PDB file of C-alpha atoms in Angstrom:
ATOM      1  CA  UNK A   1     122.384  99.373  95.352  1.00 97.00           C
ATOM      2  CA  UNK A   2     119.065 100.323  94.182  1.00 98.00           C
ATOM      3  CA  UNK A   3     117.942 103.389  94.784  1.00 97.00           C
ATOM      4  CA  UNK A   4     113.988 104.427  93.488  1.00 97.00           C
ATOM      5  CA  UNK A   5     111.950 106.751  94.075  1.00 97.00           C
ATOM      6  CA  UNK A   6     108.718 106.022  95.797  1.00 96.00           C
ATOM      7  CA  UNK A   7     105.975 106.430  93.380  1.00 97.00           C
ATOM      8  CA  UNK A   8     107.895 103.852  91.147  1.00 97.00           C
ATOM      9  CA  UNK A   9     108.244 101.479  94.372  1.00 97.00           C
ATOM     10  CA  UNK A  10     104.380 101.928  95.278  1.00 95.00           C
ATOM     11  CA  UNK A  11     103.200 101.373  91.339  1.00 97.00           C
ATOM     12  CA  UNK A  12     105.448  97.719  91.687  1.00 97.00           C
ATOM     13  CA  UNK A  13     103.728  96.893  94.510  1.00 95.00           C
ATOM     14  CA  UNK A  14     100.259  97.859  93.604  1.00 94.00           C
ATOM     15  CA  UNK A  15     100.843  96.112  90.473  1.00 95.00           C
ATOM     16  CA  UNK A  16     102.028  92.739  92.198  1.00 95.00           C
ATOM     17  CA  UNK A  17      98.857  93.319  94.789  1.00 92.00           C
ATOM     18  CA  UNK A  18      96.543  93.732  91.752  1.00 93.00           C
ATOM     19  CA  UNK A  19      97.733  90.819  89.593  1.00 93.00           C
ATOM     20  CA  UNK A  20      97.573  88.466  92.501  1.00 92.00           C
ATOM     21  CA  UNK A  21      96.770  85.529  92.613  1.00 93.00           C
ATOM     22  CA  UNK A  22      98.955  85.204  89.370  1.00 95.00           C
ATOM     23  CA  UNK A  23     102.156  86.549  88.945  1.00 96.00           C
ATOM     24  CA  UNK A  24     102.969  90.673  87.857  1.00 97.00           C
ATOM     25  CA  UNK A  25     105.825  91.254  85.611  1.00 97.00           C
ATOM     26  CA  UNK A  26     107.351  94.788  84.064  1.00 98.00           C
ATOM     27  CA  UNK A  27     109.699  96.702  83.151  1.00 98.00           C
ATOM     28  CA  UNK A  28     110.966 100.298  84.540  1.00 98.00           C
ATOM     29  CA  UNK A  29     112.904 101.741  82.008  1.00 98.00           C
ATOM     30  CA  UNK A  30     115.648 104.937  82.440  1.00 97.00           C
ATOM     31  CA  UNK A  31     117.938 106.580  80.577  1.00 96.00           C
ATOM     32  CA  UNK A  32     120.765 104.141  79.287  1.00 96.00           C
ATOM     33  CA  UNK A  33     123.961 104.630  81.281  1.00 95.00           C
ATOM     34  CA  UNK A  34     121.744 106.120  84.024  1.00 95.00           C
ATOM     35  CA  UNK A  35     120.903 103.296  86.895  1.00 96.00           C
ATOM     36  CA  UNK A  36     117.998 105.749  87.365  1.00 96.00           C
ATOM     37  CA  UNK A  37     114.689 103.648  86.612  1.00 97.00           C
ATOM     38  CA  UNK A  38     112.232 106.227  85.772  1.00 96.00           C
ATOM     39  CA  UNK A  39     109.511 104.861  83.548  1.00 97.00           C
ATOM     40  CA  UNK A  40     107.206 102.568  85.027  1.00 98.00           C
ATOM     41  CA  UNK A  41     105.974  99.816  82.310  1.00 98.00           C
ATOM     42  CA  UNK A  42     103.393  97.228  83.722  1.00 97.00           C
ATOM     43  CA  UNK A  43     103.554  94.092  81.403  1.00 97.00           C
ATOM     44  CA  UNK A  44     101.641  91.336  80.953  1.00 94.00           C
ATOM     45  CA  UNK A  45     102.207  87.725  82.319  1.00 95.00           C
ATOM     46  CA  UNK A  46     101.358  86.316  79.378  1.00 94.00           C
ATOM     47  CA  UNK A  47     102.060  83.008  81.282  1.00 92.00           C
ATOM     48  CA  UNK A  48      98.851  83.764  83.514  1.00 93.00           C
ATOM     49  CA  UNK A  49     100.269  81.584  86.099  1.00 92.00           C
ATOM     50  CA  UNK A  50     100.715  81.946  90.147  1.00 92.00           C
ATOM     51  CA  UNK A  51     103.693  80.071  89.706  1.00 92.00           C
ATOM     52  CA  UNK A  52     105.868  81.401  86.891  1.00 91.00           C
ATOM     53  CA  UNK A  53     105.720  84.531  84.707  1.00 93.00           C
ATOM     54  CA  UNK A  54     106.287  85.313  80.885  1.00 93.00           C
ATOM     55  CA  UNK A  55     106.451  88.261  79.008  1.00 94.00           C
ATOM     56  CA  UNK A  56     104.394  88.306  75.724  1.00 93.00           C
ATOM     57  CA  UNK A  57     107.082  88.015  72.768  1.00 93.00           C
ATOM     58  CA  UNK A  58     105.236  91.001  71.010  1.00 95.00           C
ATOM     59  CA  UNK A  59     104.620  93.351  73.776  1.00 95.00           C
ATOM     60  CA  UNK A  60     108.570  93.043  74.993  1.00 95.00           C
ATOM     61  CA  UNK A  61     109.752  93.079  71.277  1.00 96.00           C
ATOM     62  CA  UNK A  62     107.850  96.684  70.997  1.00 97.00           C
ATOM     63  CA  UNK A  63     109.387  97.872  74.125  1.00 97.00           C
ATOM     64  CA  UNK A  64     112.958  97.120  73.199  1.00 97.00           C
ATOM     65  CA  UNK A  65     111.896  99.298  69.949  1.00 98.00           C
ATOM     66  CA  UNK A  66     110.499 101.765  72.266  1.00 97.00           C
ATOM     67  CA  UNK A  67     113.270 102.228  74.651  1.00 98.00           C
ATOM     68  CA  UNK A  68     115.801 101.949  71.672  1.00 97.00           C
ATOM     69  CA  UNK A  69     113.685 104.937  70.323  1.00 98.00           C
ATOM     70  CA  UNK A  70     114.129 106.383  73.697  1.00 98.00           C
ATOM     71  CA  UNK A  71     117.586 106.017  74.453  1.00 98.00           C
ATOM     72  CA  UNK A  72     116.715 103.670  76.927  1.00 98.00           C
ATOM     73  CA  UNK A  73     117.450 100.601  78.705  1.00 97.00           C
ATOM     74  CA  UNK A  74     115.395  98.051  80.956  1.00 97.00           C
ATOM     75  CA  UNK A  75     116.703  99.241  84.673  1.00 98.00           C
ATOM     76  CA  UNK A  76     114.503  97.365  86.633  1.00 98.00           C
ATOM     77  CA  UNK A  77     112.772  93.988  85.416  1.00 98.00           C
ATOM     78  CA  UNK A  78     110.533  93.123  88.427  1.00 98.00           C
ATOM     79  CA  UNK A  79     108.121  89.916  88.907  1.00 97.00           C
ATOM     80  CA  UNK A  80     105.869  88.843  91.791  1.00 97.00           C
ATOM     81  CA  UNK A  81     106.222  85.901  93.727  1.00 96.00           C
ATOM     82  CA  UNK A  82     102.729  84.626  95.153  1.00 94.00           C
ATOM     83  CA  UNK A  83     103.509  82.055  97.810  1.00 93.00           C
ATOM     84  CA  UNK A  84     107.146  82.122  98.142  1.00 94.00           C
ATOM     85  CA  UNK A  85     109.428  84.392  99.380  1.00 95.00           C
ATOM     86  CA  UNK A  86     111.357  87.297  97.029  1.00 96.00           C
ATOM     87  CA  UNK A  87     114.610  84.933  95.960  1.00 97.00           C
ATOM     88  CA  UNK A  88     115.213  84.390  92.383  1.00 97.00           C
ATOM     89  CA  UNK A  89     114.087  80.625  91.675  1.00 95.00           C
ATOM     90  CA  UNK A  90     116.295  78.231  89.170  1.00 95.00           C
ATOM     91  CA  UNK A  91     113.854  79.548  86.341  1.00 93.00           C
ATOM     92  CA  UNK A  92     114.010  83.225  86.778  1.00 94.00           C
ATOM     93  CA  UNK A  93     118.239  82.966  87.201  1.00 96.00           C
ATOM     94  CA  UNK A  94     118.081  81.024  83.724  1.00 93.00           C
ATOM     95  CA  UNK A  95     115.958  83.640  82.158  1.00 91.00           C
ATOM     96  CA  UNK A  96     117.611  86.929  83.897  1.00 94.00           C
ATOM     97  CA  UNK A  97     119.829  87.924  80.240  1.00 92.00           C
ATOM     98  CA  UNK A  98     120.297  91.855  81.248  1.00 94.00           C
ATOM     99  CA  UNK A  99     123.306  91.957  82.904  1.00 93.00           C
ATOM    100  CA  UNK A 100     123.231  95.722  83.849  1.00 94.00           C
ATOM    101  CA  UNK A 101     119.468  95.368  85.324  1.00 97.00           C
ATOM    102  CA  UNK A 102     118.068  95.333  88.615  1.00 98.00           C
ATOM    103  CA  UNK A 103     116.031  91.827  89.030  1.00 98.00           C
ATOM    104  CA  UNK A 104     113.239  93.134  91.263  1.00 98.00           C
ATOM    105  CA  UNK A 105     110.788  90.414  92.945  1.00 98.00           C
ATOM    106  CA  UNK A 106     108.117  91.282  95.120  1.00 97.00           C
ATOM    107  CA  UNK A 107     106.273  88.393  97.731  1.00 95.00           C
ATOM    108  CA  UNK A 108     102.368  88.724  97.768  1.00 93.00           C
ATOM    109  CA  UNK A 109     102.639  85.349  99.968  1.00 91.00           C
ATOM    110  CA  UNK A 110     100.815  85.695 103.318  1.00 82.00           C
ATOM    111  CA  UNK A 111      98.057  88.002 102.767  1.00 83.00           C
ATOM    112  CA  UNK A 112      99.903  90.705 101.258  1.00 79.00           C
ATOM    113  CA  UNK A 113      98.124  90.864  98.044  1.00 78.00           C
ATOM    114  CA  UNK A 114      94.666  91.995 100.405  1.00 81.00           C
ATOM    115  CA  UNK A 115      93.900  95.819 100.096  1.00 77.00           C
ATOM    116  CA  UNK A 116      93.275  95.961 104.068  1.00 82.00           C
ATOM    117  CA  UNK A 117      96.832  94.563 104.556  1.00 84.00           C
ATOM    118  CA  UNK A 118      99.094  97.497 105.754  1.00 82.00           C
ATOM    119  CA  UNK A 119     102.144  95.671 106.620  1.00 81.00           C
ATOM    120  CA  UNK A 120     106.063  95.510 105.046  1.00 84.00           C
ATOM    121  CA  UNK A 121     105.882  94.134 101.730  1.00 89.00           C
ATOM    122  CA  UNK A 122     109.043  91.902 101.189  1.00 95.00           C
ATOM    123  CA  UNK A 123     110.916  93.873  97.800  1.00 97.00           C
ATOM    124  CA  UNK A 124     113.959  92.707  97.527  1.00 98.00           C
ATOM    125  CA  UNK A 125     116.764  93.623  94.314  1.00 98.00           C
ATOM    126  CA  UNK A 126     119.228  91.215  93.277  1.00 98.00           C
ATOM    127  CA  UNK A 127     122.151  91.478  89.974  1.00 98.00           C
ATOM    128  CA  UNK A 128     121.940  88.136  88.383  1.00 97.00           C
ATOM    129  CA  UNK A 129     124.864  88.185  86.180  1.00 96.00           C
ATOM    130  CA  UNK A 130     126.072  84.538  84.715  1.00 94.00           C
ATOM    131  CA  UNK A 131     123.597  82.655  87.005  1.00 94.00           C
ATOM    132  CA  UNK A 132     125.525  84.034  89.934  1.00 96.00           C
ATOM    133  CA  UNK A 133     123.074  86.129  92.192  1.00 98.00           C
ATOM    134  CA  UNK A 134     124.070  89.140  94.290  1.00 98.00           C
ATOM    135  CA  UNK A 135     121.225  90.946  97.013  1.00 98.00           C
ATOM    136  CA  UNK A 136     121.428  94.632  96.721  1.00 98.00           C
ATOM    137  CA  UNK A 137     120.526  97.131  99.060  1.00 98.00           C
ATOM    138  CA  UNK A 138     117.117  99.409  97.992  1.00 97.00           C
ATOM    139  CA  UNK A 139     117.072 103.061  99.225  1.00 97.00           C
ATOM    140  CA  UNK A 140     113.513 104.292  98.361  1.00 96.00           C
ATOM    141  CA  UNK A 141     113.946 108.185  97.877  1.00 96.00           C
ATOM    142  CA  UNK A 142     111.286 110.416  97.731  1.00 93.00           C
ATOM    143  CA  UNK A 143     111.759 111.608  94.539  1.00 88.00           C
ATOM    144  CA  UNK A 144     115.539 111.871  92.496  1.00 86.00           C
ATOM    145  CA  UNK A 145     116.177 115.609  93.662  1.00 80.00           C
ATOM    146  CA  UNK A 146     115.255 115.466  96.761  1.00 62.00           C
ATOM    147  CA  UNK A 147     117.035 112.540  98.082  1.00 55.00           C
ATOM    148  CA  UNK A 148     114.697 112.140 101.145  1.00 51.00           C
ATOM    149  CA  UNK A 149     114.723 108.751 101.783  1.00 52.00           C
ATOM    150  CA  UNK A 150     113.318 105.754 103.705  1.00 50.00           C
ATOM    151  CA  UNK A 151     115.115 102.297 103.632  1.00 49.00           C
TER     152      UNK A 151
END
């Protein structure tokens, strides 16, 4: 299971809205060992595509420096889909290579990416270890103390 606190679900999500029509991709980083994502990194889809996603070779070798600087360790990697539902496609399950993350994806399909739209956003966690994919549950908690929760 996933569990994340809200203000790390919301920045995801605004992210995904904001990047839309193209696809968002990023990183939330925690504490290695932890399963606690905690830092929110926004990336860029260097790809600049609706229909796949990239990270720049650059920007993600700095942030493995970073995080190894950190004691850190990619939690969450999360990417927007744009017209299709929140499944891992045949691309993303041959490029998912962090066996201990979270593969996040977010759908923007259907009007979700609009700043009036107020409905569920489909967010959806998956372990894709080997090419084999596995749904998780996601418990959004208020914060990590608190354990208030919705989901």
């Amino acid at each position: 299971m996933l569990i994340i606190d809200q203000a790390t679900y919301d920045a995801i999500v605004a992210h995904a809205r904001r990047d839309h029509p193209d696809e968002a991709c990023g990183v939330v980083a925690g504490p290695e060992g932890s399963d606690r994502p905690q830092r929110f990194i926004p990336m860029l889809n260097a790809a600049m595509s609706p229909t796949f996603y990239e990270f720049d070779s650059g920007d993600l070798f700095g942030l493995y420096k970073e995080m190894d600087k950190r004691d850190e360790e990619p939690v969450v990697i999360y990417h927007s889909h744009t017209a299709t539902e929140a499944y891992p496609s045949r691309t993303d399950i041959n490029l998912a290579q962090e066996p201990n993350a979270h593969y996040v994806l977010v759908s923007t399909r259907d009007g979700a990416d609009a700043p009036e739209y107020d409905g569920p956003v489909e967010f959806r966690s998956y372990r894709i270890v080997d090419g084999e994919v596995t749904e998780e549950d996601v418990k959004v908690v208020a914060d990590y103390e608190g354990g208030v929760s919705r989901g």
